[in-house]
CSV table of C-alpha atoms in Angstrom, one decimal:
chain,number,residue,atom,x,y,z
U,1,ASN,CA,104.8,117.3,127.2
U,2,ASP,CA,104.0,117.1,130.9
U,3,TYR,CA,105.5,113.6,131.3
U,4,GLN,CA,108.4,114.2,128.7
U,5,ILE,CA,107.3,111.2,126.7
U,6,GLU,CA,109.0,111.0,123.4
U,7,ASN,CA,107.8,107.7,121.9
U,8,VAL,CA,104.1,107.1,121.5
U,9,CYS,CA,102.1,104.0,120.5
U,10,VAL,CA,98.3,104.4,120.0
U,11,ALA,CA,95.3,102.1,119.6
U,12,GLY,CA,91.5,102.7,119.7
U,13,GLY,CA,89.0,103.9,117.1
U,14,THR,CA,90.1,107.6,117.6
U,15,PHE,CA,93.3,106.7,115.9
U,16,TYR,CA,91.7,105.7,112.6
U,17,ASN,CA,91.8,109.5,112.1
U,18,ALA,CA,94.9,109.6,109.9
U,19,LYS,CA,95.3,113.4,110.2
U,20,LEU,CA,95.2,113.3,114.0
U,21,ASN,CA,98.0,110.7,113.8
U,22,ASN,CA,100.1,113.0,111.7
U,23,PHE,CA,99.5,115.8,114.2
U,24,ILE,CA,100.8,113.6,117.1
U,25,LEU,CA,103.8,112.5,115.0
U,26,GLN,CA,104.7,116.2,114.3
U,27,HIS,CA,104.5,117.1,118.0
U,28,ILE,CA,106.8,114.4,119.5
U,29,ASN,CA,110.5,114.0,119.1
U,30,GLY,CA,110.6,110.2,119.1
U,31,ASP,CA,109.0,107.2,117.3
U,32,PHE,CA,105.3,106.8,116.6
U,33,CYS,CA,103.2,103.7,116.0
U,34,VAL,CA,99.5,103.3,115.3
U,35,ILE,CA,98.1,99.7,115.7
U,36,PRO,CA,96.9,99.0,112.2
U,37,LEU,CA,93.6,97.7,113.6
U,38,ALA,CA,93.1,100.7,115.7
U,39,GLY,CA,89.5,100.0,116.8
U,40,ASP,CA,88.6,97.6,119.6
U,41,GLN,CA,90.7,95.0,117.9
U,42,GLY,CA,93.8,97.0,118.8
U,43,ALA,CA,93.0,96.7,122.5
U,44,ALA,CA,92.3,92.9,122.1
U,45,ILE,CA,95.7,92.5,120.4
U,46,GLY,CA,97.3,94.3,123.3
U,47,PHE,CA,95.8,91.8,125.7
U,48,TYR,CA,96.9,88.9,123.4
U,49,VAL,CA,100.5,90.2,123.5
U,50,HIS,CA,100.4,90.7,127.2
U,51,ASP,CA,98.9,87.3,128.1
U,52,CYS,CA,100.7,85.1,125.5
U,53,LYS,CA,104.1,86.9,125.8
U,54,LYS,CA,104.6,87.0,122.1
U,55,GLN,CA,104.3,89.5,119.3
U,56,PHE,CA,101.2,89.6,117.1
U,57,ASN,CA,102.1,89.1,113.4
U,58,PHE,CA,101.1,92.2,111.4
U,59,GLY,CA,102.6,90.8,108.2
U,60,THR,CA,99.3,91.2,106.4
U,61,LEU,CA,95.8,92.2,107.2
U,62,CYS,CA,94.4,90.3,104.2
U,63,ILE,CA,93.0,87.5,106.3
U,64,GLY,CA,89.2,87.9,105.6
U,65,LYS,CA,87.6,85.0,103.8
U,66,ARG,CA,85.9,86.0,100.5
U,67,THR,CA,83.1,84.1,98.7
U,68,LEU,CA,83.7,83.8,94.9
U,69,TYR,CA,80.9,81.6,93.3
U,70,ASP,CA,80.5,81.2,89.6
U,71,VAL,CA,83.4,83.5,89.0
U,72,GLU,CA,84.3,81.9,85.7
U,73,LYS,CA,81.0,83.1,84.2
U,74,THR,CA,82.0,86.7,84.8
U,75,ASN,CA,84.8,86.8,82.1
U,76,SER,CA,82.0,86.9,79.4
U,77,ILE,CA,81.4,90.5,80.6
U,78,LYS,CA,83.4,93.1,78.7
U,79,ASN,CA,86.7,94.2,80.3
U,80,VAL,CA,86.5,91.6,83.1
U,81,PHE,CA,89.5,89.2,83.3
U,82,ILE,CA,90.0,86.1,85.4
U,83,LEU,CA,93.7,85.4,86.2
U,84,ASP,CA,95.4,82.5,87.9
U,85,SER,CA,97.1,83.5,91.2
U,86,LYS,CA,100.1,81.3,90.4
U,87,ASN,CA,101.3,83.7,87.6
U,88,VAL,CA,102.0,86.7,89.8
U,89,LYS,CA,104.6,88.4,87.6
U,90,GLU,CA,102.8,87.8,84.4
U,91,ASN,CA,99.6,89.1,86.0
U,92,ALA,CA,101.4,92.2,87.2
U,93,LYS,CA,102.6,92.9,83.6
U,94,LEU,CA,99.1,92.7,82.2
U,95,ILE,CA,97.6,95.0,84.9
U,96,ALA,CA,100.5,97.4,84.8
U,97,HIS,CA,100.2,97.8,81.1
U,98,ASP,CA,96.6,98.9,81.5
U,99,ILE,CA,97.4,101.3,84.3
U,100,ALA,CA,100.3,102.8,82.4
U,101,ASN,CA,97.9,103.4,79.5
U,102,GLY,CA,95.5,105.4,81.6
U,103,MET,CA,93.0,102.7,82.7
U,104,LEU,CA,91.3,102.6,86.1
U,105,VAL,CA,91.9,99.0,87.2
U,106,ASN,CA,89.9,97.2,89.8
U,107,ILE,CA,91.6,94.3,91.5
U,108,VAL,CA,90.0,91.5,93.5
U,109,ASN,CA,92.8,89.2,94.8
U,110,GLY,CA,92.6,86.4,97.3
U,111,ASN,CA,91.5,87.1,100.9
U,112,MET,CA,89.8,90.4,101.8
U,113,GLU,CA,91.4,93.1,104.0
U,114,PHE,CA,90.4,92.8,107.7
U,115,GLY,CA,89.6,96.4,108.8
U,116,PRO,CA,88.5,99.5,107.0
U,117,ARG,CA,91.3,100.0,104.5
U,118,ALA,CA,91.7,98.6,101.0
U,119,LEU,CA,95.3,97.3,100.9
U,120,CYS,CA,95.5,96.2,97.3
U,121,ASN,CA,93.4,93.0,97.5
U,122,THR,CA,90.2,94.9,96.9
U,123,SER,CA,91.3,98.1,95.3
U,124,THR,CA,91.1,100.4,92.4
U,125,LEU,CA,94.5,101.4,91.1
U,126,PHE,CA,95.5,104.1,88.6
U,127,ILE,CA,98.1,106.8,87.7
U,128,PRO,CA,97.6,109.6,90.3
U,129,THR,CA,96.6,112.5,88.0
U,130,THR,CA,93.8,114.8,89.0
U,131,GLU,CA,92.0,113.8,85.8
U,132,ASN,CA,92.1,110.1,86.7
U,133,THR,CA,90.9,110.8,90.2
U,134,ALA,CA,88.0,112.9,88.9
U,135,ASP,CA,87.1,110.0,86.6
U,136,ASN,CA,87.2,107.5,89.4
U,137,ASN,CA,85.0,109.8,91.6
U,138,THR,CA,82.4,110.1,88.7
U,139,MET,CA,82.1,106.4,88.0
U,140,ASN,CA,81.8,105.6,91.8
U,141,LYS,CA,79.5,108.6,92.6
U,142,ARG,CA,82.0,110.0,95.0
U,143,ASN,CA,83.0,113.7,95.4
U,144,GLU,CA,86.4,115.5,95.5
U,145,VAL,CA,86.3,115.7,99.3
U,146,MET,CA,86.9,112.0,99.6
U,147,PRO,CA,90.7,111.5,99.5
U,148,CYS,CA,92.5,109.0,97.4
U,149,ALA,CA,95.6,107.4,99.0
U,150,PRO,CA,99.0,106.7,97.3
U,151,VAL,CA,100.6,103.3,97.3
U,152,MET,CA,104.4,103.1,96.6
U,153,LEU,CA,107.5,101.1,97.0
U,154,LYS,CA,109.6,101.8,100.1
U,155,ARG,CA,112.6,102.9,98.0
U,156,ASN,CA,110.4,105.7,96.5
U,157,ALA,CA,108.7,106.9,99.7
U,158,ASP,CA,111.3,109.6,100.5
U,159,LEU,CA,111.0,111.0,97.0
U,160,LEU,CA,107.5,112.2,98.0
U,161,PHE,CA,107.7,112.5,101.8
U,162,ASP,CA,110.2,113.6,104.4
U,163,ALA,CA,112.6,110.7,105.2
U,164,ASN,CA,113.1,111.7,108.9
U,165,GLU,CA,109.3,111.7,109.5
U,166,LEU,CA,108.9,108.3,107.7
U,167,ASN,CA,111.7,106.8,109.7
U,168,ARG,CA,110.0,107.6,113.0
U,169,VAL,CA,106.8,105.8,112.1
U,170,ILE,CA,107.2,102.1,113.1
U,171,GLY,CA,105.3,99.7,110.9
U,172,SER,CA,102.1,101.8,110.5
U,173,ASP,CA,102.9,103.2,107.1
U,174,GLN,CA,102.3,99.8,105.5
U,175,PHE,CA,98.6,100.1,106.5
U,176,MET,CA,97.5,103.6,105.3
U,177,ILE,CA,96.7,104.9,108.7
U,178,CYS,CA,98.8,108.1,109.0
U,179,THR,CA,99.1,111.1,106.7
U,180,HIS,CA,102.4,112.8,105.8
U,181,ASP,CA,103.2,116.2,104.3
U,182,TYR,CA,104.5,116.0,100.7
U,183,LYS,CA,107.9,117.6,100.2
U,184,ARG,CA,107.3,118.1,96.5
U,185,GLU,CA,105.3,120.9,95.0
U,186,TYR,CA,101.7,120.3,93.9
U,187,SER,CA,101.3,119.1,90.4
U,188,GLU,CA,98.4,117.6,88.4
U,189,ASN,CA,100.6,114.6,87.7
U,190,TYR,CA,100.3,113.6,91.4
U,191,GLY,CA,97.4,115.8,92.3
U,192,GLY,CA,95.1,112.8,92.6
U,193,VAL,CA,96.8,111.9,95.9
U,194,MET,CA,97.8,115.4,97.1
U,195,HIS,CA,95.2,116.9,99.4
U,196,LYS,CA,95.3,120.6,100.6
U,197,LYS,CA,96.1,120.9,104.3
U,198,THR,CA,93.4,123.0,105.9
U,199,CYS,CA,94.3,126.6,106.6
U,200,ILE,CA,98.0,126.1,105.7
U,201,ALA,CA,99.3,127.6,102.5
U,202,ASN,CA,101.1,125.4,99.9
U,203,THR,CA,101.0,122.3,102.1
U,204,TYR,CA,99.6,119.0,100.9
U,205,THR,CA,99.2,115.7,102.6
U,206,GLY,CA,98.9,112.1,101.6
U,207,ARG,CA,98.0,108.9,103.4
U,208,PRO,CA,100.5,106.4,102.0
U,209,GLN,CA,100.6,102.6,101.9
U,210,ILE,CA,104.3,101.8,101.7
U,211,ILE,CA,105.2,98.4,100.2
U,212,ASP,CA,108.5,96.6,101.1
U,213,ASN,CA,110.9,96.5,98.1
U,214,ASP,CA,111.1,92.7,98.4
U,215,SER,CA,107.4,92.0,99.0
U,216,GLU,CA,105.9,89.0,97.1
U,217,HIS,CA,102.5,90.7,96.9
U,218,ILE,CA,101.4,91.4,93.3
U,219,ILE,CA,101.3,95.2,94.0
U,220,ARG,CA,105.1,95.3,94.3
U,221,TYR,CA,105.5,94.0,90.8
U,222,ILE,CA,102.7,96.2,89.4
U,223,LEU,CA,104.5,99.3,90.9
U,224,GLU,CA,107.8,98.2,89.4
U,225,GLU,CA,106.3,97.6,86.0
U,226,VAL,CA,104.4,100.9,85.9
U,227,GLU,CA,107.5,102.8,87.1
U,228,ASN,CA,109.6,101.2,84.3
U,229,MET,CA,107.0,102.3,81.7
U,230,THR,CA,106.1,105.7,83.0
U,231,ASP,CA,108.6,106.8,85.7
U,232,VAL,CA,105.6,107.4,88.0
U,233,LYS,CA,106.6,106.8,91.7
U,234,CYS,CA,103.2,105.9,93.1
U,235,LEU,CA,99.7,104.9,92.2
U,236,VAL,CA,96.3,105.7,93.6
U,237,ASN,CA,95.0,102.9,95.8
U,238,THR,CA,91.3,103.5,96.7
U,239,SER,CA,88.7,101.0,97.8
U,240,TYR,CA,86.8,99.1,95.1
U,241,ASN,CA,83.2,100.1,95.8
U,242,VAL,CA,80.6,102.5,94.7
U,243,HIS,CA,79.9,105.3,97.2
U,244,GLY,CA,77.4,104.2,99.8
U,245,HIS,CA,78.2,100.5,99.2
U,246,PRO,CA,80.6,98.4,101.3
U,247,ILE,CA,83.9,97.2,99.8
U,248,VAL,CA,83.0,94.4,97.4
U,249,PHE,CA,82.8,91.0,99.0
U,250,ASP,CA,81.3,88.2,96.8
U,251,THR,CA,80.9,87.7,93.1
U,252,PHE,CA,77.5,89.5,92.9
U,253,GLU,CA,78.8,92.6,94.6
U,254,ILE,CA,82.0,92.6,92.5
U,255,ILE,CA,80.1,92.5,89.2
U,256,ASP,CA,77.3,94.7,90.4
U,257,ASN,CA,79.7,97.5,91.3
U,258,PHE,CA,81.6,97.1,88.1
U,259,LYS,CA,78.4,97.4,86.0
U,260,PHE,CA,77.6,100.6,87.9
U,261,GLN,CA,81.0,102.0,87.1
U,262,CYS,CA,80.6,101.1,83.4
U,263,GLN,CA,77.2,102.9,83.3
U,264,HIS,CA,78.5,106.1,85.0
U,265,SER,CA,82.1,106.3,83.6
U,266,ILE,CA,82.8,109.2,81.3
U,267,LYS,CA,85.8,107.7,79.5
U,268,LYS,CA,84.7,104.0,79.7
U,269,ASN,CA,88.3,103.2,80.7
U,270,GLN,CA,87.8,100.8,83.6
U,271,ARG,CA,89.0,97.2,83.9
U,272,LEU,CA,88.3,94.5,86.4
U,273,TYR,CA,90.8,91.7,87.2
U,274,ILE,CA,89.7,88.8,89.5
U,275,ILE,CA,92.7,86.8,90.6
U,276,LYS,CA,91.7,83.3,91.7
């Protein structure tokens, strides 16, 4: 306010706080951008851009190398499926069918996410009901305080959130790093991704990952298929890991976490898809 700055770009570990980012967005008049790798990496990227005089490509943060050894042996485990990465649309239909029928679907797909967010390459996906979120918390030994984030197509984002606010966020909403207030009333159909705003009545927030309508990532086709089957406009995207464990990395961790889920699930309605 003192310097009459309208447009703000932030980097640094402080700005992994998605609610803080929303507070800044709501208190400026202009555009807002959070560097998706907001920790020390964000400062390093700033130096790169300054020194090399060219833009850093944030097309994807799924650049982490993953170790998948003996993965073929895992499909002998019940509800574990190995898919070929070449069949993106066919895979999406299989996965979407399970999600539409109430399954909690774990996906391990190609490279890992670089950074602290699960961006649909190492995620658990499901219809965003309060019941499904409670089931996911139970099988992963999490509690209801741990928020689940919505993933949605760009064409559906303004059905859930304020379009003007979304339009002022430059790039960052692809990376689940800023919350927004929902414009729709709370309902149990979307309650799994609607979180009460502290001390403010009838206000709920979500931390969306917004997918380009023409993206070639499998999540775009999953979202389209689920919407066609159920008319649901978003899914829960939460990290695939049991509470207290890191996001799954290699074959052992992938299966070890899945077996834990199977042992602790109430409904026994979880699936695991590994896309090679």
